[in-house]
Amino acid sequence: MVESKTLKQLHVSLQSYALLYVEDNRGLNAQASVLFKKIVDTVYSAYDGEEGLNLFTQHRPDIVITDYGMPKMDGLTMAEAILRINPDAKIIITSANDDPKLLHRALRIGVFDFLVKPLRIETLVETLERCSQLLRDELHRRIFTTNLHTIFNYQNNQVLLLYKQNVVMANQPCLDFFGVPSTEIFRKQFVSFGELLLEHNGFLYNHDDMEWFDHLSHHQGKLFNVKIADTEGISHHFVLNYQSIPEKEGYAVLSLNDVSELNLLKLYDSSAVERERLAKDEKVVRGLLEMAMRSGAKIRVHNLYKGLSITNDGIIIAVGEKEVVLKTPYVQLKAMQHEEEFYLSSELFPMAIYCNTIKRIDFDPQSVTFVHYKMVQTSPTRRQAIRVVPDDDVKVTLLYEGRKFDTDIVILDISIKAIRLQLSTLPSGFELKHSVVIDIVLSTALRPIIINTSAEVYRIDEGRHNYEVVCTYELHGQAQKNMIDYVAKRQMVLIREFKGLQSEK
C-alpha cells in the first residue's frame, strides 16, 4: 500500500508534467487514470496504439504508460514511433507477457522501463519516482546548457547551476577545483554554495550583517569578490557573477573567474600602511585593471572640467606591460583632452585609480591609451560639495595672526565648504589646523559681494615652485546663500562652456 504522503511528494515532483496512458481495457484505463491524476495535473487517455500516437503527436506529453497488447497498433510499435518524434520521452511498457525477446526489443527501442502485469501500485510509483528524478536531471542539463553563454566569456570559468542556495549542476573546471569526480558527489559534499565562501575583508560571505544569498540575489549583474579554498586548502580569489534564469523561479547560474594569479587578496585585507605601499605599485594596479578587463566589468570614468564633474561608463579593452587602453564615450574623451588626467572607480577596486599620463586619445574608436596610474585615497566621487574653478573676477584676501598676507594668491577652486589656493610663499609659522580669516569678493551682475569668514587650514601641499593650501569653513545665513548662488551659476556657465568644447573638432 502506497502512503498518501508518498503520492503527495511525487505530485510535487511531477505536477508540471503531462502523462499519456494507453490501455485497451476500459475499466482498468478509468481506474488507473484516477491514480495518475493524483500524481500529475494533466492526463491523456487512449484505448489503442493509433489513438495514443495521435494524442502524443498533438500534446507531446513527457511520460507515456502503455500496454503492449492492443488493437490497431501494439505498445512497442507506438513507442518506437513516439521516440522518433521525441527521443527524450519517458515510456513505460506494461505487459502480461514476460517473454525475454519482448523485453530485449523494448530496451533496443529505448523505453524507460518494462513492467510485468499484474501491476503492483508500489512498483508503478517507484518507477515514476525514478522517472521524476531523470526528468529533473534532464531539465537541469537543459537550463545549464542553454544559459551558459549569458554568464561567462571564458571556457575556464567555473560555472554552477543553483536551485535556491543548493548546487544542482557544476561544470568540469569546478569539479576539478574541488577534486570531485561528479556533480552528484559535489552535491553531497557541498549542499549550500554559501558554505564555501571564506571570510575576507570587503568580500562576499556569510556574517552577522549579511546573508550571502539574499545580498547576491538582490544585486543581480553586480560583480563580487569571493575567497574559496581548493581541495588542498589553498585560498583562491574569484570574481563571482550571479544571474537568475528567466521563467525558471529559484534557478540561477554562478560564474567564477579565478584571478588568484594577480595576487590581490592581500590588497583587500591589509593594514592602511600596507595598502598605501601597494597603491604605489603599478604592477598591482595593472592587475586590478586586468581583472576588470577579464571580468568584462563596467568602470566609471571621472573628470573634473574646471571642477565640473564629467562621469561616464567605460570598459578596459587592453592591458599591456607598458600601456592600458580604455573605451569610453566621446564626451569623456573631450574632458580628458582638456584636463590631461582622469580617475577610474569600480566595485572591484578597493580605491580609485588616478591616471595622469595620457599617451593617445582616439576619437574615432572612442578610446584612450594611458601609461601611468596609481591608487589614491581621494577621488571625485568622494567630494562632499561641488567645487568649481571661479571666474577671473573673484578675489581673495588671507589674514593670518591679525596680519594681511598680500603675496600672490590664485584661487584654484571654491565650494560652499572650502577654498583651494595657490601661494608662492607661506606666512611664517603657517601650519595645519591653524585659524585664518578669508575675505572672498564674488563678482555679480549688480554689485560685488564680500564674504568674510573664519577658516581652518586643512591641507598644505608643497610643489616645485609654489604651495597649494586648502582651507575649510562653515558659512551661515546670507553668506551661505550668496556662495550657493555663485557656485550654481558658475556651474551653469561651465556646462555651457564644456558643451562648446565638445563641438570643437
XYZ file of C-alpha atoms in Angstrom:
505
model
C 0.000 0.000 0.000
C 1.380 3.390 -1.007
C 1.143 6.092 1.647
C -0.648 9.313 0.714
C 2.492 11.222 1.754
C 4.460 9.417 -0.964
C 1.861 10.314 -3.601
C 1.915 13.954 -2.489
C 5.709 14.096 -2.761
C 5.533 12.503 -6.199
C 2.873 15.009 -7.206
C 5.175 17.898 -6.196
C 7.876 16.485 -8.467
C 5.660 15.688 -11.470
C 2.773 18.147 -11.270
C 4.113 20.340 -14.065
C 4.476 17.371 -16.465
C 1.857 15.652 -18.673
C 1.198 11.889 -18.861
C -0.366 9.765 -21.612
C -1.959 6.451 -20.541
C -2.802 3.893 -23.257
C -4.773 0.788 -22.229
C -7.474 -1.043 -24.220
C -9.174 -2.388 -21.067
C -11.604 0.467 -20.407
C -12.220 -0.443 -16.780
C -8.504 -0.604 -15.993
C -7.955 2.569 -18.015
C -10.507 4.517 -15.973
C -9.232 3.141 -12.644
C -5.547 3.861 -13.378
C -6.317 7.336 -14.741
C -7.776 8.283 -11.347
C -4.450 7.338 -9.709
C -2.374 9.223 -12.299
C -4.395 12.415 -11.793
C -3.258 12.374 -8.164
C 0.338 12.487 -9.407
C 0.307 14.760 -12.490
C -2.022 17.640 -13.338
C -2.539 16.662 -16.993
C -3.509 13.077 -18.014
C -4.490 11.954 -21.522
C -6.177 8.552 -22.056
C -6.256 6.374 -25.175
C -7.584 2.848 -25.872
C -5.283 1.677 -28.694
C -1.888 2.436 -30.177
C -3.096 4.582 -33.049
C -5.159 6.806 -30.789
C -2.254 7.011 -28.357
C 0.174 8.072 -31.122
C -2.258 10.750 -32.324
C -2.629 12.131 -28.794
C 1.134 12.185 -28.310
C 1.661 13.994 -31.627
C -0.930 16.561 -30.627
C 0.041 17.182 -26.974
C 3.667 15.930 -26.610
C 3.346 14.626 -23.015
C 6.579 13.939 -21.076
C 5.606 10.463 -19.785
C 3.825 7.610 -21.612
C 2.498 4.484 -19.868
C 1.168 1.943 -22.340
C 0.047 -1.661 -22.517
C 1.829 -3.852 -25.020
C -1.020 -5.919 -26.459
C -3.608 -3.604 -28.049
C -5.681 -3.458 -31.230
C -4.657 -1.441 -34.332
C -1.095 -0.833 -33.031
C 0.776 -2.554 -30.211
C 2.518 -0.615 -27.448
C 6.102 -1.185 -28.656
C 5.310 -0.101 -32.211
C 3.686 3.027 -30.810
C 6.690 3.597 -28.514
C 9.082 3.337 -31.439
C 7.093 5.977 -33.364
C 6.919 8.264 -30.319
C 10.680 8.101 -29.718
C 11.303 9.104 -33.315
C 9.250 12.239 -32.594
C 10.814 12.917 -29.169
C 13.792 10.795 -28.090
C 13.522 12.286 -24.568
C 10.004 10.956 -23.920
C 9.857 8.564 -20.946
C 7.895 5.445 -21.986
C 6.860 2.683 -19.573
C 5.593 -0.557 -21.177
C 3.222 -2.881 -19.269
C 2.521 -6.426 -20.401
C 1.266 -9.780 -19.112
C 3.811 -11.385 -21.445
C 7.239 -11.662 -19.801
C 8.959 -13.084 -22.892
C 12.654 -12.005 -22.779
C 12.541 -11.221 -26.511
C 9.850 -8.655 -25.827
C 11.949 -7.090 -23.078
C 15.056 -7.001 -25.301
C 13.084 -5.257 -28.050
C 11.859 -2.666 -25.580
C 15.444 -1.982 -24.453
C 16.636 -1.616 -28.043
C 13.896 0.875 -28.787
C 14.872 2.918 -25.728
C 11.852 2.659 -23.417
C 12.332 3.833 -19.837
C 11.029 0.641 -18.141
C 9.157 -2.606 -18.771
C 6.670 -3.717 -16.073
C 5.020 -7.146 -15.975
C 1.293 -7.411 -15.204
C -0.472 -7.711 -12.875
C 0.960 -4.380 -11.707
C 1.580 -3.527 -8.091
C 0.937 0.118 -7.263
C 4.160 0.225 -5.218
C 6.167 -0.855 -8.281
C 4.477 1.693 -10.514
C 5.061 4.527 -8.021
C 8.725 3.559 -7.594
C 9.129 3.634 -11.394
C 7.535 7.071 -11.589
C 9.847 8.326 -8.834
C 12.867 7.260 -10.902
C 11.268 8.843 -13.945
C 10.791 12.083 -11.983
C 14.461 12.175 -10.972
C 15.587 11.638 -14.575
C 13.270 14.387 -15.836
C 14.650 16.807 -13.225
C 18.250 15.965 -14.141
C 17.498 16.497 -17.825
C 15.815 19.832 -17.036
C 18.878 20.935 -15.093
C 21.136 19.976 -18.005
C 18.975 21.904 -20.480
C 18.921 25.001 -18.281
C 22.634 24.667 -17.643
C 23.498 24.338 -21.327
C 21.067 26.948 -22.633
C 22.067 29.723 -20.245
C 25.842 29.333 -20.027
C 26.530 31.806 -22.832
C 24.875 34.638 -20.923
C 27.100 34.153 -17.894
C 30.706 33.716 -18.950
C 33.053 34.536 -21.810
C 35.920 32.240 -20.911
C 35.874 28.479 -21.122
C 37.981 28.024 -17.992
C 35.409 29.707 -15.730
C 33.854 27.631 -13.002
C 30.099 27.530 -13.558
C 27.406 26.184 -11.227
C 23.651 25.879 -11.543
C 21.821 26.620 -8.292
C 18.299 25.864 -7.206
C 17.743 28.371 -4.417
C 21.027 28.002 -2.479
C 21.771 24.408 -3.460
C 24.123 23.249 -6.203
C 22.391 21.028 -8.783
C 24.991 21.136 -11.566
C 28.683 22.052 -11.901
C 30.981 22.147 -14.925
C 34.242 20.210 -15.194
C 36.630 23.038 -14.120
C 34.550 23.366 -10.947
C 34.694 19.636 -10.254
C 38.456 19.639 -10.871
C 38.954 22.573 -8.471
C 37.221 20.746 -5.619
C 38.697 17.367 -6.537
C 35.392 15.521 -7.015
C 34.572 13.178 -9.936
C 30.903 14.092 -10.473
C 28.195 16.654 -9.754
C 26.352 14.071 -7.638
C 29.287 13.768 -5.225
C 29.737 17.551 -5.263
C 26.089 17.975 -4.207
C 26.546 15.583 -1.319
C 29.719 17.281 -0.059
C 28.574 20.880 -0.519
C 24.834 21.185 -0.025
C 24.854 25.003 0.022
C 27.291 27.071 -2.008
C 27.451 29.608 0.830
C 29.404 27.083 2.916
C 32.341 27.507 0.523
C 32.701 31.293 0.899
C 35.535 32.222 3.264
C 35.728 35.359 5.381
C 37.736 38.174 3.825
C 37.549 41.935 4.265
C 35.251 43.505 1.663
C 34.371 40.135 0.098
C 31.023 38.322 -0.145
C 30.450 35.759 2.615
C 28.001 34.989 5.429
C 28.378 37.135 8.546
C 26.241 38.910 11.137
C 25.413 41.838 8.846
C 24.909 39.897 5.610
C 23.240 36.707 4.394
C 25.241 35.988 1.249
C 22.442 34.633 -0.976
C 19.923 37.316 -0.063
C 22.509 40.028 -0.803
C 23.545 38.338 -4.056
C 20.003 37.820 -5.376
C 19.138 41.481 -4.752
C 22.184 42.723 -6.693
C 21.998 40.828 -9.976
C 24.540 41.898 -12.557
C 26.952 43.163 -9.914
C 30.370 41.521 -9.638
C 31.543 40.257 -6.249
C 34.929 39.278 -4.872
C 34.901 35.912 -3.079
C 37.536 33.678 -1.492
C 37.257 29.880 -1.760
C 39.709 27.147 -0.768
C 40.520 24.326 -3.167
C 40.859 20.628 -2.299
C 44.340 21.270 -0.847
C 43.113 24.115 1.364
C 44.759 26.817 -0.729
C 42.700 30.012 -0.892
C 41.779 31.357 -4.318
C 40.423 34.761 -5.285
C 37.399 34.667 -7.609
C 35.222 37.301 -9.245
C 31.661 35.997 -8.947
C 28.773 36.779 -11.299
C 25.168 35.795 -10.488
C 22.280 35.547 -12.955
C 18.801 34.174 -12.306
C 17.147 32.127 -15.063
C 14.147 33.871 -16.668
C 10.849 31.994 -16.211
C 12.532 29.359 -14.018
C 11.886 30.563 -10.500
C 14.553 29.591 -8.000
C 17.174 28.695 -10.632
C 20.325 30.746 -11.133
C 23.791 30.383 -12.625
C 27.009 31.356 -10.853
C 30.157 32.085 -12.825
C 33.510 32.158 -11.003
C 36.534 33.736 -12.666
C 39.768 32.759 -10.880
C 42.029 35.828 -10.573
C 44.346 34.405 -7.902
C 47.450 34.837 -10.060
C 47.031 38.607 -9.738
C 47.904 38.324 -6.015
C 45.231 40.786 -4.929
C 43.939 39.115 -1.765
C 46.393 40.971 0.453
C 45.313 44.258 -1.099
C 41.742 43.897 0.141
C 42.634 42.793 3.650
C 45.814 44.567 4.730
C 46.665 47.436 7.044
C 46.416 51.022 5.844
C 50.208 51.307 5.692
C 50.496 48.185 3.565
C 47.655 49.367 1.318
C 49.390 52.702 0.731
C 52.582 50.873 -0.165
C 50.741 48.654 -2.648
C 48.970 51.690 -4.087
C 52.325 52.890 -5.415
C 52.982 49.632 -7.176
C 51.799 49.910 -10.783
C 52.055 46.163 -11.184
C 49.332 45.659 -8.595
C 47.148 48.360 -10.174
C 47.707 46.764 -13.570
C 46.469 43.518 -12.048
C 43.262 45.273 -10.953
C 42.757 46.684 -14.437
C 43.394 43.261 -15.973
C 40.863 41.703 -13.599
C 38.295 44.302 -14.682
C 39.023 43.554 -18.342
C 38.757 39.781 -17.933
C 35.508 40.123 -15.991
C 34.007 42.499 -18.552
C 33.217 44.915 -15.707
C 31.873 48.369 -16.398
C 34.095 51.071 -14.929
C 33.127 54.622 -14.001
C 35.378 57.250 -15.581
C 35.612 60.649 -13.845
C 36.934 64.020 -14.951
C 36.718 67.483 -13.422
C 36.381 70.171 -16.060
C 37.219 73.275 -14.002
C 35.549 71.499 -11.095
C 32.520 70.360 -13.136
C 32.110 66.594 -12.714
C 32.046 64.660 -16.015
C 31.320 60.950 -15.449
C 30.550 58.115 -17.877
C 30.903 54.349 -18.126
C 33.996 52.805 -19.643
C 35.477 49.370 -20.273
C 39.098 48.214 -20.283
C 39.832 46.621 -23.670
C 43.595 46.030 -23.430
C 46.180 45.787 -20.634
C 49.854 45.535 -21.501
C 53.137 45.903 -19.667
C 53.584 49.475 -20.918
C 50.083 50.792 -21.620
C 46.368 50.345 -20.967
C 43.511 51.070 -23.393
C 40.130 52.266 -22.117
C 36.986 52.659 -24.229
C 34.671 55.493 -23.127
C 32.215 57.936 -24.795
C 33.284 60.970 -26.838
C 32.197 63.477 -24.180
C 34.520 61.863 -21.613
C 37.413 61.894 -24.072
C 36.945 65.639 -24.598
C 37.140 66.150 -20.830
C 40.324 64.050 -20.716
C 41.792 66.044 -23.565
C 41.274 69.261 -21.628
C 42.246 68.023 -18.163
C 45.026 65.592 -19.254
C 44.108 63.272 -16.388
C 41.187 61.191 -15.112
C 40.038 58.799 -12.378
C 38.637 55.254 -12.570
C 36.343 53.670 -9.979
C 34.688 50.261 -9.745
C 33.175 47.926 -7.168
C 36.186 45.684 -7.887
C 38.708 48.349 -6.841
C 39.460 48.982 -3.151
C 40.332 52.609 -4.036
C 40.004 54.938 -7.006
C 42.715 54.732 -9.692
C 44.297 58.007 -10.804
C 45.642 58.162 -14.383
C 47.829 61.178 -15.082
C 49.785 60.277 -18.229
C 47.690 60.031 -21.392
C 49.601 58.682 -24.355
C 46.918 58.927 -27.026
C 43.219 59.812 -27.417
C 41.424 58.259 -30.403
C 38.030 59.857 -31.021
C 37.040 57.563 -33.890
C 37.136 54.273 -31.925
C 36.426 56.337 -28.769
C 39.380 55.111 -26.720
C 42.220 56.477 -24.636
C 45.649 54.924 -24.117
C 47.402 55.730 -20.824
C 50.687 54.631 -19.326
C 50.913 55.707 -15.668
C 48.394 55.060 -12.898
C 48.164 54.669 -9.142
C 45.578 54.165 -6.434
C 44.573 57.208 -4.419
C 42.574 57.695 -1.234
C 40.730 60.713 -2.655
C 38.634 60.831 -5.830
C 35.904 62.993 -7.423
C 33.291 60.508 -6.196
C 34.041 61.324 -2.562
C 33.569 65.087 -2.755
C 31.007 66.288 -0.259
C 30.352 69.572 -2.094
C 30.550 70.817 -5.665
C 33.859 72.604 -6.290
C 34.248 74.922 -9.274
C 37.066 76.948 -10.778
C 35.925 80.569 -10.302
C 35.908 83.272 -12.940
C 38.791 85.763 -13.099
C 36.878 88.468 -11.229
C 36.757 86.564 -7.928
C 39.355 87.856 -5.476
C 40.564 86.582 -2.110
C 42.481 88.072 0.803
C 44.081 85.958 3.551
C 44.549 87.242 7.100
C 46.797 85.217 9.405
C 47.509 86.118 13.041
C 45.972 89.543 12.514
C 48.178 90.392 9.526
C 47.099 90.648 5.924
C 49.030 88.243 3.761
C 49.433 90.012 0.431
C 51.571 87.546 -1.545
C 50.245 86.489 -4.942
C 47.232 84.226 -4.356
C 45.410 82.242 -7.067
C 42.052 80.587 -6.372
C 42.210 77.066 -7.818
C 38.636 76.115 -6.884
C 35.917 77.064 -4.445
C 32.853 75.493 -2.810
C 30.369 76.220 -0.036
C 32.675 74.230 2.300
C 36.237 75.077 1.279
C 38.612 77.037 -0.916
C 41.820 75.771 -2.575
C 44.529 78.358 -3.060
C 47.908 78.543 -4.777
C 50.540 80.660 -2.968
C 54.109 81.458 -3.966
C 55.207 81.545 -0.294
C 53.666 80.748 3.090
C 53.405 83.039 6.134
C 55.897 82.249 8.867
C 54.594 79.515 11.218
C 51.671 78.679 8.888
C 50.619 75.062 9.716
C 47.732 72.601 9.533
C 44.682 73.325 11.721
C 45.725 76.934 12.221
C 42.925 79.526 12.046
C 42.820 82.159 9.308
C 40.348 84.797 8.122
C 39.376 84.825 4.466
C 37.758 87.662 2.514
C 36.214 86.467 -0.754
C 34.915 89.001 -3.267
C 32.354 87.476 -5.658
C 31.516 89.315 -8.859
C 27.818 89.595 -9.728
C 25.818 91.423 -12.403
C 24.630 94.029 -9.868
C 27.454 94.575 -7.410
C 30.403 92.722 -5.813
C 29.555 90.562 -2.788
C 32.076 90.198 0.031
C 32.103 87.054 2.164
C 34.193 87.347 5.310
C 34.661 84.125 7.251
C 36.981 82.365 9.663
C 38.557 79.185 8.288
C 40.921 76.374 9.225
C 43.962 75.187 7.303
C 43.017 71.685 6.174
C 45.836 70.721 3.803
C 49.187 72.052 2.612
C 50.897 70.568 -0.470
C 54.345 71.779 -1.458
C 55.092 71.899 -5.176
C 58.283 72.742 -7.046
C 57.598 76.475 -7.265
C 54.552 77.102 -5.061
C 52.212 75.755 -2.406
C 48.634 74.515 -2.557
C 46.570 75.285 0.533
C 43.036 74.062 1.289
C 41.054 75.989 3.905
C 37.683 74.812 5.189
C 34.921 76.985 6.614
C 31.278 76.986 7.650
C 29.094 79.680 6.105
C 25.772 80.766 7.539
C 22.859 82.980 6.652
C 23.255 85.366 3.712
C 26.907 84.431 3.221
C 25.952 80.786 2.671
C 23.144 81.779 0.281
C 25.469 84.023 -1.700
C 28.058 81.249 -2.071
C 25.426 78.665 -3.091
C 24.072 81.066 -5.744
C 27.562 81.757 -7.060
C 28.577 78.075 -7.294
C 25.281 77.163 -9.016
C 25.585 79.994 -11.582
C 29.254 79.216 -12.185
C 28.378 75.560 -12.729
C 25.843 76.514 -15.425
C 28.473 78.682 -17.140
C 30.931 75.776 -17.130
C 28.304 73.391 -18.522
C 27.714 75.714 -21.478
C 31.461 76.162 -21.888
C 32.054 72.396 -21.901
C 29.259 71.838 -24.430
C 31.013 74.314 -26.692
C 34.256 72.403 -26.183
C 32.533 69.177 -27.310
C 31.572 70.710 -30.629
C 35.197 71.590 -31.430
C 36.881 69.250 -33.869
